[in-house]
Amino acid sequence: MARLEYIYYEFFDVPPEPHDEPAWVKLENKKPIEGLPQIYWANGEGWYEANTWALSRLASNELDAETIKRNMKHIFRLAEFTEEVGIDWRHFPTRIEDQVLRRFRKHLVAAVDSGELESSTASNCMSTCIQFYRFAAIHKLVGPEAPMWEDRKVILPLYDPSGFKRLMVRTTTNLSIPNRKRAGCTLEDGLLPLSREHMIELLAHAALRESVELSLMLSIGFFTGARLGSIVTLTVSSLQTARPDPRIPKVYLLPVGPGTDVSTKSSVSGDLMVPEALLTDLRLYATSTNRLLREVKAPPDQKDVLFLTRGGRPYTVGTVDKLVEGMRTHTVARGMHFMKRFRFHQSRATFGTWMMEMALECGATPAAAIGFVRDAMLHKDERATWTYIKFRDNVRAKQEAANEFSKAFASLKTVNWKELNERAAA
């Protein structure tokens, strides 16, 4: 099977020296790339075209490393599909239905229909593949016998702050997969929170049967709402910067964002609200024998990272996702059926729901509750926070409707149906 790996890449070049034998020379003016995503086929050969695309985008500094890693995961999905069905990624015969991208699109749509993929994931995957094929076509890396897709112009109406209508022309293709929103009220990334009982059951399982690193990461997610990208970049030093929250007893504020070495989405600055008990556990883990042995193996510039693998490397989002995938298998086998489609990001959705519920129950106005939860979850704006208010109201409305329905249904037991039938017959 194809595999996706992350390598340490250094830049080399051959200087123009006509009288000497050519020799590769390391470029000291270019910073090496840590964790460059690269795809390798089952036979061990690298996917030259896809790997070049990843390198060119990362070396240009136009996109952040996490974006490129996510894109390469989508391309890796394409690589797995082509090997599974035994088709070349450059296969574009005249018959449209046999073309590789058409077949891959059909595969993604089927995965969405069966519940294996979210609609947004399939849509982003197809869009990323089209970007890669555009790159390959421009650089003559693919020579299809027939057009790979049909470009279409879409006109989108826009209104400026003065109210004047403007038109924006966007290019799309007939291969794009529409991102249909999931029915019902959901939270960030279309996920739903876990119930309190399920959360406790999951944390108990992780503490007893999973690695201490995964157990602590889940605890951070559930009790601070931190994104996985922030959790894997926590440092031992950052734990010492936490200060008591002047508003809430036994809660500490841990600075994250630019200037702290702890990554945040969109480089938002703020503080994670960390319960005192969790902070104590993290500080104990930071000085534990298990972690110190891993720190010895780590490169000098990575020894301060809190969570290190057995090989001394920092955990990545992809690494943790694989651990969660394995945990899903273990938990479902043990009868925890709510874990069938669990994603790490649901810990954040659970935290946000819990915080919003607590704020409103304590008498905060909706505006004050939104501001509180927005700061706690490091939302860039309040639109994402508003979904928690809507979700809470939606769930409560459903509960009230269900209760009323149950009462009405229960009253049907007292009806004398025989008498009603006799009246109707008369």
Phi, psi and omega in degrees: 000150176296156179220153179248123181235160179241119189245165174264115188247129175245146183271131177230158178208161177254109181290149180287096178233090188296335184265355181242165175293136179297138180219142179283131180237132179290136179272107183287339182277357178247126181287132178301156180257122177266123177080041177287120181289131179222141182253136179235138179285173183297332180277004178095347180283144178282150174278090189306313186295314180292320180294324177294321178299315179296316181295316182296324181286321182286323180290335181283346180062020178278335180233151179283160186298323182294323178298316181293324177296318178296319179297319181290334174295323177293318178295324177297324176299321176296318179299316179298320181295314182296324178288324181294318183266354178071049181230145179282143183292348178257016185279103179227072179288177181294324178290115187299318185293343180266354182291144188300318182290327177295317181291323179292321177298316178299322179296317180293317179298320178296323179294323177293315181297328181273354179089004180286331181233147170284150179301321180295323179295315179297318180297315179294324180296313180295319179297319179295319179298320179295321176300317180296316181293328174297316177301314181297322180291318181297322183264017175058037179267350178220135180235079184291149177283336180226162179304138182287329179197175178247118178284141178229146177262126178244130181259121181249125178282137178229155178235129180279173182302337180275352179097003180279138182278135176232159179241135177242129180262127181235141179266128175231182181228167178278008176258349184298146180254120180296138179268090180276125182293145178294139181295143180094179182267122178233174182253208184303136179059025177070019183262161178244150180284162173272153174288164180300317181296317180292323178298314180297319179297319179293315181296324178294318178298314182298321181293328184267327191235352178250174180295153180296329179295312180294321179299315180292322179298318178296320178298319178297317180297314183287328188253356174233342182076012182292144174288156181298325179297331176280321184297316184286350178253005175300145180239162176297322180296324182296330179296331181281346181273353181294136181234151181299139176284121182292344183265327188236120179297147176061028174232136181246150177255120182250112182296137177221163180109192182308133179090358183243354185072359177258117186287148174223156178293134180061020178056041178281135176266144179175196181230135171277136176271106186251121175300146184302319181297319179293318179299321177298316179298319181293321179291323176294319178296323182300331181252011181287156180299320181303314182286322181296326176294325177287324180297325179301325182278347186282149174299157183305323183278001181237005182293337182276349180296134186293309184259113180240146177285177179298332179275001178087015179258147177296146173294148173248168177300319179297321179296315180293322178301322178292322177296320179295322179298317177294322179295323178302316180299315181296315186290320179296322178296335180268007176095005179272076189291341178292350182270000185304322182237028182293138173235147182304325184295345177293338175296323178291317178297323178294316179299314182297319179296317180296316180295318180295317179298317181294317182298316181289323179291335179276004175098006179290145174289158178306321180295317180292321180296319179297316178297321180295311182291324178302314180292321182294326183260003177058040175289139180293324175217178188276354182297319178292325181292325180302331182297332180288324175295312181298318181297315180299312180296321181296316180295318180296319179297319179294321179296317179295318178296320180295321178296316179296320178296319180297319178297315180296319180294321180295326181291339180294338181292337182271357182284136177272091185292330180295317179296319179296320180295321180294320178297317181295323181289327180288000000 
